[in-house]
CSV table of C-alpha atoms in Angstrom, one decimal:
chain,number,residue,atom,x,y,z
A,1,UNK,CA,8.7,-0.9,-24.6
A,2,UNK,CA,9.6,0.2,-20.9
A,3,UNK,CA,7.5,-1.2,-18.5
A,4,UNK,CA,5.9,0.5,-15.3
A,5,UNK,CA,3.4,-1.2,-12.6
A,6,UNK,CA,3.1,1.0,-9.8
A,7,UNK,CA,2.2,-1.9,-7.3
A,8,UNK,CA,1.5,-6.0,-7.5
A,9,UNK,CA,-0.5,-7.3,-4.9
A,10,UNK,CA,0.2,-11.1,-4.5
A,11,UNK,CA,-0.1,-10.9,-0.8
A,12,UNK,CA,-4.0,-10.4,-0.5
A,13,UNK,CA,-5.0,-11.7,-3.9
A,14,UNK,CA,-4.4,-15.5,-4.5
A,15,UNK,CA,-4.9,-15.0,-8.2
A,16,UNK,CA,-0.8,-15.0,-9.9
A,17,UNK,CA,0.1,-17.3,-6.6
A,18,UNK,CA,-2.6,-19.5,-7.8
A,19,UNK,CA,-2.3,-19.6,-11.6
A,20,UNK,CA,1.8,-20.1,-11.4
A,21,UNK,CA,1.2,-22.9,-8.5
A,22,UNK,CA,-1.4,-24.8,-10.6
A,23,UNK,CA,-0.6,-24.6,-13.8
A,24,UNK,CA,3.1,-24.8,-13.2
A,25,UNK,CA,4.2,-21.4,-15.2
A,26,UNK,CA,7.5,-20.3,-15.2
A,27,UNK,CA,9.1,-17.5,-14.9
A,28,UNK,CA,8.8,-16.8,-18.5
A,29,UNK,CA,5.2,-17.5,-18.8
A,30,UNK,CA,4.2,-15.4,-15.7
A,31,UNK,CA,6.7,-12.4,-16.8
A,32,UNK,CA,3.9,-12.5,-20.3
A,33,UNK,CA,0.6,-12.9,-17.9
A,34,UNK,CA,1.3,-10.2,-15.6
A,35,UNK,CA,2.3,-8.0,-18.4
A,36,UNK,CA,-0.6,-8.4,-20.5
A,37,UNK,CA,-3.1,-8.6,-16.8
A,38,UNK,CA,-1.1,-4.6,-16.3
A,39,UNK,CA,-1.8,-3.5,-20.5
A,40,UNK,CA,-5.3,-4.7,-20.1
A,41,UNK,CA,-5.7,-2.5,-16.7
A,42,UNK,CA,-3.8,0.0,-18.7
A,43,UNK,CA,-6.5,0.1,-21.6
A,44,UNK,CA,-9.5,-0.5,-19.4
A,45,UNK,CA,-8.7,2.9,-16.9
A,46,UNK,CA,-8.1,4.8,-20.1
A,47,UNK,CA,-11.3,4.0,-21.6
A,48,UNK,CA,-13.1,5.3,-18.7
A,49,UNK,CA,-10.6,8.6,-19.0
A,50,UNK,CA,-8.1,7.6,-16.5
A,51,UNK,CA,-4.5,7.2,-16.8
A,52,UNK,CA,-3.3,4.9,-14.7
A,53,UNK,CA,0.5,6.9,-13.8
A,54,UNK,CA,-2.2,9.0,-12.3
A,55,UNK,CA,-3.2,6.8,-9.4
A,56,UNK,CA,0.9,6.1,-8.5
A,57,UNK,CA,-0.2,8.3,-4.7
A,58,UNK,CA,-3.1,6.5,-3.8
A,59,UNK,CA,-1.1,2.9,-4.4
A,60,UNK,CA,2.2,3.3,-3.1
A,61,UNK,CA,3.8,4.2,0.4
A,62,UNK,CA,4.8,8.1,0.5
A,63,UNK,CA,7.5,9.7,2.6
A,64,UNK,CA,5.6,13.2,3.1
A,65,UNK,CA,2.1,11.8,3.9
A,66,UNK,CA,0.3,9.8,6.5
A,67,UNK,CA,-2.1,6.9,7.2
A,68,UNK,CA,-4.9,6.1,9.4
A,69,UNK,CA,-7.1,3.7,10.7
A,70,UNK,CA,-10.7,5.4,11.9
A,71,UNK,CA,-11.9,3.5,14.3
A,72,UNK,CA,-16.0,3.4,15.2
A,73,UNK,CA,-18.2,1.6,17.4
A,74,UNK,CA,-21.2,-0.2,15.9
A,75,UNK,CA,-22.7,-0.5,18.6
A,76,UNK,CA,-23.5,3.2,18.5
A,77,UNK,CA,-25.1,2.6,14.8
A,78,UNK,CA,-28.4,1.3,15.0
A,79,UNK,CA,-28.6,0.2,11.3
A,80,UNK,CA,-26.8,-3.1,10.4
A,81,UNK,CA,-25.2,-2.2,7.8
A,82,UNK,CA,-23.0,0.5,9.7
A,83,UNK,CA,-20.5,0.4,6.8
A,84,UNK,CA,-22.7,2.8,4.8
A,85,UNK,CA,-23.5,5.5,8.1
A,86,UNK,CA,-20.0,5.7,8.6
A,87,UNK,CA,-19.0,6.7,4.8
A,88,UNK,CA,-22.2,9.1,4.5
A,89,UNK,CA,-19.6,11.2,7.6
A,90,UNK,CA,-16.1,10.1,6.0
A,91,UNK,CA,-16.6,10.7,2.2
A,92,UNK,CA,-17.8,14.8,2.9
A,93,UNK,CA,-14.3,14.7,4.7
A,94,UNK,CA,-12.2,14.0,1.4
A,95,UNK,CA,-10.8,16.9,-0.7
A,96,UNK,CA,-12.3,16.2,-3.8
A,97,UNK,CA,-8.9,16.9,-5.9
A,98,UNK,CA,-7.5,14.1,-3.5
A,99,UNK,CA,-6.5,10.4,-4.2
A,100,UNK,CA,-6.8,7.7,-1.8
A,101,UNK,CA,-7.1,3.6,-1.5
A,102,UNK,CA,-9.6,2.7,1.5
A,103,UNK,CA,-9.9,-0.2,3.0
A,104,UNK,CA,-13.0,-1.5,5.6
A,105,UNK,CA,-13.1,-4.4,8.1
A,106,UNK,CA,-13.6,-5.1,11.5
A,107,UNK,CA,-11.3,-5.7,14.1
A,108,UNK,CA,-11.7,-9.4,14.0
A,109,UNK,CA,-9.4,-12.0,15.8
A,110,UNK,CA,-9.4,-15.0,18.4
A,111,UNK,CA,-7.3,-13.1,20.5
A,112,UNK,CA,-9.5,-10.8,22.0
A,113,UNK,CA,-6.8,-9.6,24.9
A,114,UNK,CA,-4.0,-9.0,21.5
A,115,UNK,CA,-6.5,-6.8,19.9
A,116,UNK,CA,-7.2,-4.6,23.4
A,117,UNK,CA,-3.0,-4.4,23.9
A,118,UNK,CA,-3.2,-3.0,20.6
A,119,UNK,CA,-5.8,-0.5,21.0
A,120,UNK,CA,-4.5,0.6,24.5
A,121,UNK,CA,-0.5,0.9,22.4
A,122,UNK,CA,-1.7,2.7,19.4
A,123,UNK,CA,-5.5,4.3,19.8
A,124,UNK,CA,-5.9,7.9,20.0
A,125,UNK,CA,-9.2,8.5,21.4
A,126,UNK,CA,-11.4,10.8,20.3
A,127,UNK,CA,-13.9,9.9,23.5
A,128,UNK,CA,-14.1,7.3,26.2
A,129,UNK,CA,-13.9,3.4,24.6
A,130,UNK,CA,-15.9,0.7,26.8
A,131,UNK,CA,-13.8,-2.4,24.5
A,132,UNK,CA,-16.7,-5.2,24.6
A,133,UNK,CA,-15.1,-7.1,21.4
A,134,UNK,CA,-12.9,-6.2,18.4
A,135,UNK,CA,-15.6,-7.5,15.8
A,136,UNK,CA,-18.0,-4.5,17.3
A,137,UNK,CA,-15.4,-2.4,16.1
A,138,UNK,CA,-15.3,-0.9,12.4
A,139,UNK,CA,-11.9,0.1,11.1
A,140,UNK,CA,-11.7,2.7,7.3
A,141,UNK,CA,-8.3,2.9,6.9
A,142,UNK,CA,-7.0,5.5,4.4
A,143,UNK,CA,-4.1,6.6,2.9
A,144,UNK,CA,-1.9,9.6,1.3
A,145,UNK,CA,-3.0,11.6,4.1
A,146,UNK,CA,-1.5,15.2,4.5
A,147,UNK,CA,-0.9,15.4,8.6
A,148,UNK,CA,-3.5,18.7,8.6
A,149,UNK,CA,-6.0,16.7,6.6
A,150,UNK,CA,-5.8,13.6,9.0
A,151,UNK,CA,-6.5,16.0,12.0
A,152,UNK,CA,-8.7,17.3,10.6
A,153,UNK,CA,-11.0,14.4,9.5
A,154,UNK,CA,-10.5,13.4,13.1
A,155,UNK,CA,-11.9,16.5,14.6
A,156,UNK,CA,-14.9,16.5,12.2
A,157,UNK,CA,-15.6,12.9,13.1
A,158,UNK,CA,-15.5,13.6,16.6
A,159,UNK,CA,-19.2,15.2,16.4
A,160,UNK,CA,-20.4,11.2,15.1
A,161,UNK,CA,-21.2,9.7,18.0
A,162,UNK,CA,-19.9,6.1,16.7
A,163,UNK,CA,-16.3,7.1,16.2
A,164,UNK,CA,-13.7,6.3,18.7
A,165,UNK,CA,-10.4,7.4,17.6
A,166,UNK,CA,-7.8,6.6,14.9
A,167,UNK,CA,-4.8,4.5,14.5
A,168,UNK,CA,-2.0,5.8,13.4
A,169,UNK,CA,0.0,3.9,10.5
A,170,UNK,CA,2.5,6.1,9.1
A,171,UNK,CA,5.2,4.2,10.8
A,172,UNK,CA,5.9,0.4,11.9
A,173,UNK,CA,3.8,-0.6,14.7
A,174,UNK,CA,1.8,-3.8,16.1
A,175,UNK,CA,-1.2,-2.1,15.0
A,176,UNK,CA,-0.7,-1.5,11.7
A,177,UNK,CA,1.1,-5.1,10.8
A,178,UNK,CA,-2.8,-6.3,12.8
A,179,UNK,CA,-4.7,-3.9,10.4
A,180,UNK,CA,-2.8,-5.1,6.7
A,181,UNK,CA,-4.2,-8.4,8.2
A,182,UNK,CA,-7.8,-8.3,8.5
A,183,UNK,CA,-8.6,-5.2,6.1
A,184,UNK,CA,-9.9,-5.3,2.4
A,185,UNK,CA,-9.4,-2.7,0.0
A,186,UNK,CA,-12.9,-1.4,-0.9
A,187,UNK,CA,-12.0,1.4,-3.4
A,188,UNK,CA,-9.7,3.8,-4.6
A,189,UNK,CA,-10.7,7.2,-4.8
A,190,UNK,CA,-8.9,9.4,-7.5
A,191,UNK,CA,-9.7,13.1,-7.4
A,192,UNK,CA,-13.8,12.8,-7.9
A,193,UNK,CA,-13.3,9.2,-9.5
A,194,UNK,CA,-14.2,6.7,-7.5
A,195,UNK,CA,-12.9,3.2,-8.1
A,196,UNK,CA,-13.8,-0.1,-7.7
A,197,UNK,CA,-13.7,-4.3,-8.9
A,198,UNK,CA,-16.9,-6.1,-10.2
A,199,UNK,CA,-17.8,-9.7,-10.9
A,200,UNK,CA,-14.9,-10.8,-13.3
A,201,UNK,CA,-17.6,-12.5,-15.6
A,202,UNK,CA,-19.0,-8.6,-16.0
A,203,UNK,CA,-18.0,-6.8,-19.1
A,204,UNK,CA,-15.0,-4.0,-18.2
A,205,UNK,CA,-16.9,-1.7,-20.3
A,206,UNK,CA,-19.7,-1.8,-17.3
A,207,UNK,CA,-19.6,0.3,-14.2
A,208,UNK,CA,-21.2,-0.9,-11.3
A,209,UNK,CA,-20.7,0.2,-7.3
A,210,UNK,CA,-20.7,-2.4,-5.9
A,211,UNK,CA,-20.1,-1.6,-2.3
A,212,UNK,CA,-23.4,0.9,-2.6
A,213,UNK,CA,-22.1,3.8,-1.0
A,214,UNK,CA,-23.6,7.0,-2.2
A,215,UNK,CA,-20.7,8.6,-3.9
A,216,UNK,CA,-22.7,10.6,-6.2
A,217,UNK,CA,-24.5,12.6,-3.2
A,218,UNK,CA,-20.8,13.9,-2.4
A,219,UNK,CA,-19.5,14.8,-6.1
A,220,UNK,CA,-17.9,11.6,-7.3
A,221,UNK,CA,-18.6,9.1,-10.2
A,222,UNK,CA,-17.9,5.3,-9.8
A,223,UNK,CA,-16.1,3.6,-12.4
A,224,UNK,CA,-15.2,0.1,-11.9
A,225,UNK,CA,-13.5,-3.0,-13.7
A,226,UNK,CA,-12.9,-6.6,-13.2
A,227,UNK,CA,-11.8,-7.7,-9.7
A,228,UNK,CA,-9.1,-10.0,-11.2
A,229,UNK,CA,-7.3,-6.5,-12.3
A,230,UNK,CA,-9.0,-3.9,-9.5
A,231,UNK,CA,-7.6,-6.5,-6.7
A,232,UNK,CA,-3.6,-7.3,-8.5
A,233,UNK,CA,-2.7,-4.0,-10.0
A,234,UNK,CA,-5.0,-1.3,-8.0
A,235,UNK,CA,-4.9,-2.6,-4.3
A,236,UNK,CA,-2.6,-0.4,-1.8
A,237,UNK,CA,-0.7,-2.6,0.4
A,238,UNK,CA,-0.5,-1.8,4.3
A,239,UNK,CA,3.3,-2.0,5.0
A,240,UNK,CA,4.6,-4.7,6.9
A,241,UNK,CA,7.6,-7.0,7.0
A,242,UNK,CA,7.7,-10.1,4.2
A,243,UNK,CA,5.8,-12.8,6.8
A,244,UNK,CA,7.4,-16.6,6.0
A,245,UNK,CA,4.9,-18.0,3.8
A,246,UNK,CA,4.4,-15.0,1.9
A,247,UNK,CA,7.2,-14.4,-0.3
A,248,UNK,CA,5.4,-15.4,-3.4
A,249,UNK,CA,4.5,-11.5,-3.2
A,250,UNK,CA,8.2,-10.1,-3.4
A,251,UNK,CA,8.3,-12.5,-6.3
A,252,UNK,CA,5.5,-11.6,-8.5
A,253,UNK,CA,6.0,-8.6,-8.1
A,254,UNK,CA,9.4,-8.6,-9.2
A,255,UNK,CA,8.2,-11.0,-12.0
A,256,UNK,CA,6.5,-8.2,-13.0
A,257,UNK,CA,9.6,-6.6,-14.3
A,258,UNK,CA,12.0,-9.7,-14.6
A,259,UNK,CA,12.1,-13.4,-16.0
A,260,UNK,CA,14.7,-14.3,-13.9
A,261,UNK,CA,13.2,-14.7,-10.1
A,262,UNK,CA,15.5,-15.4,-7.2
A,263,UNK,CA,15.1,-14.4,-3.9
A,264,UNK,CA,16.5,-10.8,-2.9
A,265,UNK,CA,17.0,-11.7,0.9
A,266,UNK,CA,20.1,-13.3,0.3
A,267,UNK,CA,21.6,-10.8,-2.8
A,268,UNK,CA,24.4,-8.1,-1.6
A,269,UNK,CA,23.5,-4.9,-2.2
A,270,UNK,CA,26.1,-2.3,-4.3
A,271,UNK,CA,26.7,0.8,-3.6
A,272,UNK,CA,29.4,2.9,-6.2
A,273,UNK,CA,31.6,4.9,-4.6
A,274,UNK,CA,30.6,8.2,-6.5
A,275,UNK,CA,27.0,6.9,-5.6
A,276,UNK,CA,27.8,7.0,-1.9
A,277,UNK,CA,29.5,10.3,-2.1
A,278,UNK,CA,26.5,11.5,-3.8
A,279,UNK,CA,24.4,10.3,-1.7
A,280,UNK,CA,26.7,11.8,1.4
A,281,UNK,CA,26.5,15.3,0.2
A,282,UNK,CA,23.5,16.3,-2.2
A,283,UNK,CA,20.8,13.8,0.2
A,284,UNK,CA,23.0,14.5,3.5
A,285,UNK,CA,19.5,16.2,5.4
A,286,UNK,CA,18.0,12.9,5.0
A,287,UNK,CA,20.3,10.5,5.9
A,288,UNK,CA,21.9,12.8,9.0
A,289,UNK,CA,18.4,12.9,10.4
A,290,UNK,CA,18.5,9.4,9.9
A,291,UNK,CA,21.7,9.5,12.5
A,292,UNK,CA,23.2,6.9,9.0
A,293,UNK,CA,25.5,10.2,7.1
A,294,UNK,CA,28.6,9.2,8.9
A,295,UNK,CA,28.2,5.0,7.7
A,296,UNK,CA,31.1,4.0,5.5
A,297,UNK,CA,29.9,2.4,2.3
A,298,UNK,CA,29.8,-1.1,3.1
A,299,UNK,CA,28.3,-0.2,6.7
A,300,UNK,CA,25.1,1.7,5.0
A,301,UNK,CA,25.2,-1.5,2.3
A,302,UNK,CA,24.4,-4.2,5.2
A,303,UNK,CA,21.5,-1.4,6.5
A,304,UNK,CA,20.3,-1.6,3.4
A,305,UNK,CA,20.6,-5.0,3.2
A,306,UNK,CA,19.0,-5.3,6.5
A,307,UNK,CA,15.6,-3.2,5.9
A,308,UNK,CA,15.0,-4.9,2.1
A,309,UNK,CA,12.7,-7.6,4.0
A,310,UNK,CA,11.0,-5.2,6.4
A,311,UNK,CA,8.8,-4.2,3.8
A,312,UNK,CA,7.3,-4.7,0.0
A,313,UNK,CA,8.5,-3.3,-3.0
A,314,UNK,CA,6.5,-1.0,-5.5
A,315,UNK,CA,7.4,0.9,-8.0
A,316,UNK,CA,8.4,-1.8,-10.4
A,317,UNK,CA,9.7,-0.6,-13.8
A,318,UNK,CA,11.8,-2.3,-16.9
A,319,UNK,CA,14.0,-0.3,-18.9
A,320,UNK,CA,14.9,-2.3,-21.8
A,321,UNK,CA,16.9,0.2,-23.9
A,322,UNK,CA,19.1,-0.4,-20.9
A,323,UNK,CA,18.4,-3.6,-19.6
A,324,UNK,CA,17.5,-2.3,-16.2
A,325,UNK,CA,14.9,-3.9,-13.3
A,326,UNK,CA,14.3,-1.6,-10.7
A,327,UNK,CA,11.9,-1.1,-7.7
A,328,UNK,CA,11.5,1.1,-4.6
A,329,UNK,CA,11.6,-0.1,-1.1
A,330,UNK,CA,10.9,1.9,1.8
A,331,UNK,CA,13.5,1.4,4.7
A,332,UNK,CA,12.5,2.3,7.9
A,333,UNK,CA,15.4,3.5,10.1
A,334,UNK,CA,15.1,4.2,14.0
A,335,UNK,CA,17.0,7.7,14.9
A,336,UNK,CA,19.2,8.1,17.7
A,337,UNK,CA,17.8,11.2,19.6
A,338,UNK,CA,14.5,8.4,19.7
A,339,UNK,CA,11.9,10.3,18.1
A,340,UNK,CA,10.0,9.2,15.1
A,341,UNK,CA,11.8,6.8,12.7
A,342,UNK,CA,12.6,8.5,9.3
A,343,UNK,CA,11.7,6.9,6.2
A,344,UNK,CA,13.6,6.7,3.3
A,345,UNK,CA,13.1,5.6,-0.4
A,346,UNK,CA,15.5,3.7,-2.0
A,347,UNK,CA,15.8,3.0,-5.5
A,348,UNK,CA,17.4,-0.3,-6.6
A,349,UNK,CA,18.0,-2.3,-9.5
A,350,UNK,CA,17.7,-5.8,-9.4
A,351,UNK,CA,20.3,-7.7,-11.4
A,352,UNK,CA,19.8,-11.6,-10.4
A,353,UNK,CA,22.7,-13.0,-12.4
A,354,UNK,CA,24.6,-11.1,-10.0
A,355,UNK,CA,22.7,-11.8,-6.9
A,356,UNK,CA,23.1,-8.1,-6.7
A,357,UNK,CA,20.7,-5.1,-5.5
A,358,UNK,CA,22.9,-1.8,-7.1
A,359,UNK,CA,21.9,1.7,-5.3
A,360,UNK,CA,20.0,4.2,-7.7
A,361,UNK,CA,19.5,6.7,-5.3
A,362,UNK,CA,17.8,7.4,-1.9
A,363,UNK,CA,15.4,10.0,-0.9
């Protein structure tokens, strides 16, 4: 049976790290835990009338859509739990046919002059910001974003006299590798289906909202399951490069879809020759804006190469009529007339007794 997990997060859940660390699993024995932890999710979301390939937009990064950190002042919000006045004026702001993950935290940090740099490089104000301290600051970050619909959240919230201004994270910055720090995902919303983990000793067939916003009051339903599953298979991932010290999540994730787990930093990466004159003519727009059309094969091979680490990969699928791993990365590359990087999916399959990475396709 093919396999497809549209995300593994191993990078803010401790969970598969933990169980393959203590317990000493293998390879083997992980490839059977995360596929039955992904068939559970599988049975549990359709239960509750939702199919799972459903929520691919909300969980993975997309080349045609934006993300944004909304940024408010607490000190504006007289009530202490500010969390719930600022989603009574963000959740009236979602299309209600839309999906998104959202994720809440403050801007929290010992470095208190890091955070302001970051805020003065990336913060488009909405009004004037008197920066006290990061922790007074409350940061919704949301994603799959059309540009229109991110202006236009931001102009809406501009009448609430808490918000600040929004961070853009569609593209690689200080600000967004800061945010995919200190953020936790607090629900995914999926048309007028709203999301959510409980207490893993709760019963999946329970739904409970947990964070206590009033969903209902804006046309939505809460369905939620087991944290051990919400948090591994239904958290989005902020982009950011593969930190030292966190590679266990480039390798559960491909574990996901493999047995055999080496590390893809140091595999060369194939490229066909019919592939690259494919790619050269029928995805030319793409890769010209990308100032990369003119690279010879091998040249566009070490890019590749190059941009695997900067990010995660998603997308994770086993074909085993074929005996084919494959996963999406998104490479960032900078263009030459300077303006804003272009971003480009590629699709590769992983093939470890060949230390290769072979080129599906790029878009």
């Amino acid at each position: 049976m093919s396999i497809s997990v549209h995300t593994i997060d191993a990078r803010g859940h401790i969970l598969l790290e933990t169980m393959r660390d203590y317990f000493g699993a293998t390879p083997e024995v992980m490839f059977r835990e995360i596929q039955s932890m992904v068939n559970t999710t599988v049975e549990v979301l359709k239960d509750k009338g939702i199919n799972y390939q459903d929520l691919r937009t909300a969980l993975v990064p997309r080349t045609d859509r934006f993300e944004a950190g909304f940024i408010f002042d607490t000190q504006d919000i007289e009530s202490s739990w500010y969390g719930l006045d600022v989603m009574k004026e963000l959740l009236p702001l979602l299309d209600i046919k839309s999906n998104h993950s959202v994720q809440c935290g403050d801007l929290i940090g010992d470095n208190q002059e890091l955070i302001f740099s970051i805020l003065q490089e990336s913060l488009v104000l909405s009004r004037n910001l008197d920066f006290v301290h990061g922790s007074a600051l409350y940061c919704v970050y949301i994603n799959n974003l059309t540009e229109s619909g991110l202006e236009r959240i931001s102009k809406a919230l501009s009448n609430f006299k808490a918000y600040v201004g929004y961070i853009p994270c569609t593209f690689s910055s200080r600000a967004r590798i800061y945010l995919s720090t200190i953020l936790a995902n607090s629900f995914l919303k999926h048309g007028s289906k709203v999301i959510m983990g409980h207490e893993d000793d709760r019963p999946n067939e329970e739904n409970i909202n947990m964070v206590g916003y009033p969903f209902e009051e804006y046309g939505m339903k809460v369905y939620s399951l087991q944290s051990m599953y919400f948090g591994v298979l239904l958290s989005y991932k902020i982009e950011r490069p593969v930190f030292k010290g966190f590679e266990s999540d480039t390798e559960l994730s491909l574990n996901a879809i493999s047995s055999q787990i080496l590390p893809i930093e140091g595999f060369g990466v194939e490229i066909e020759e019919a592939k690259h004159g494919y790619l050269k003519s029928d995805k030319c727009g793409k890769l010209e804006k990308a100032g990369v059309e003119a690279l010879s094969k091998d040249e566009l091979a070490d890019l590749i190469r190059s941009k695997v680490s900067e990010s995660y990969i998603y997308n994770l699928s086993y074909l085993p009529e074929h005996d084919v791993s494959k996963f999406n990365v998104m490479l960032e590359i900078p263009r030459v007339d300077g303006g804003y990087p272009t971003r480009v999916v590629a699709a590769l399959e992983y093939k470890p007794k060949e230390k290769l990475l072979r080129v599906i396709t790029m878009h």
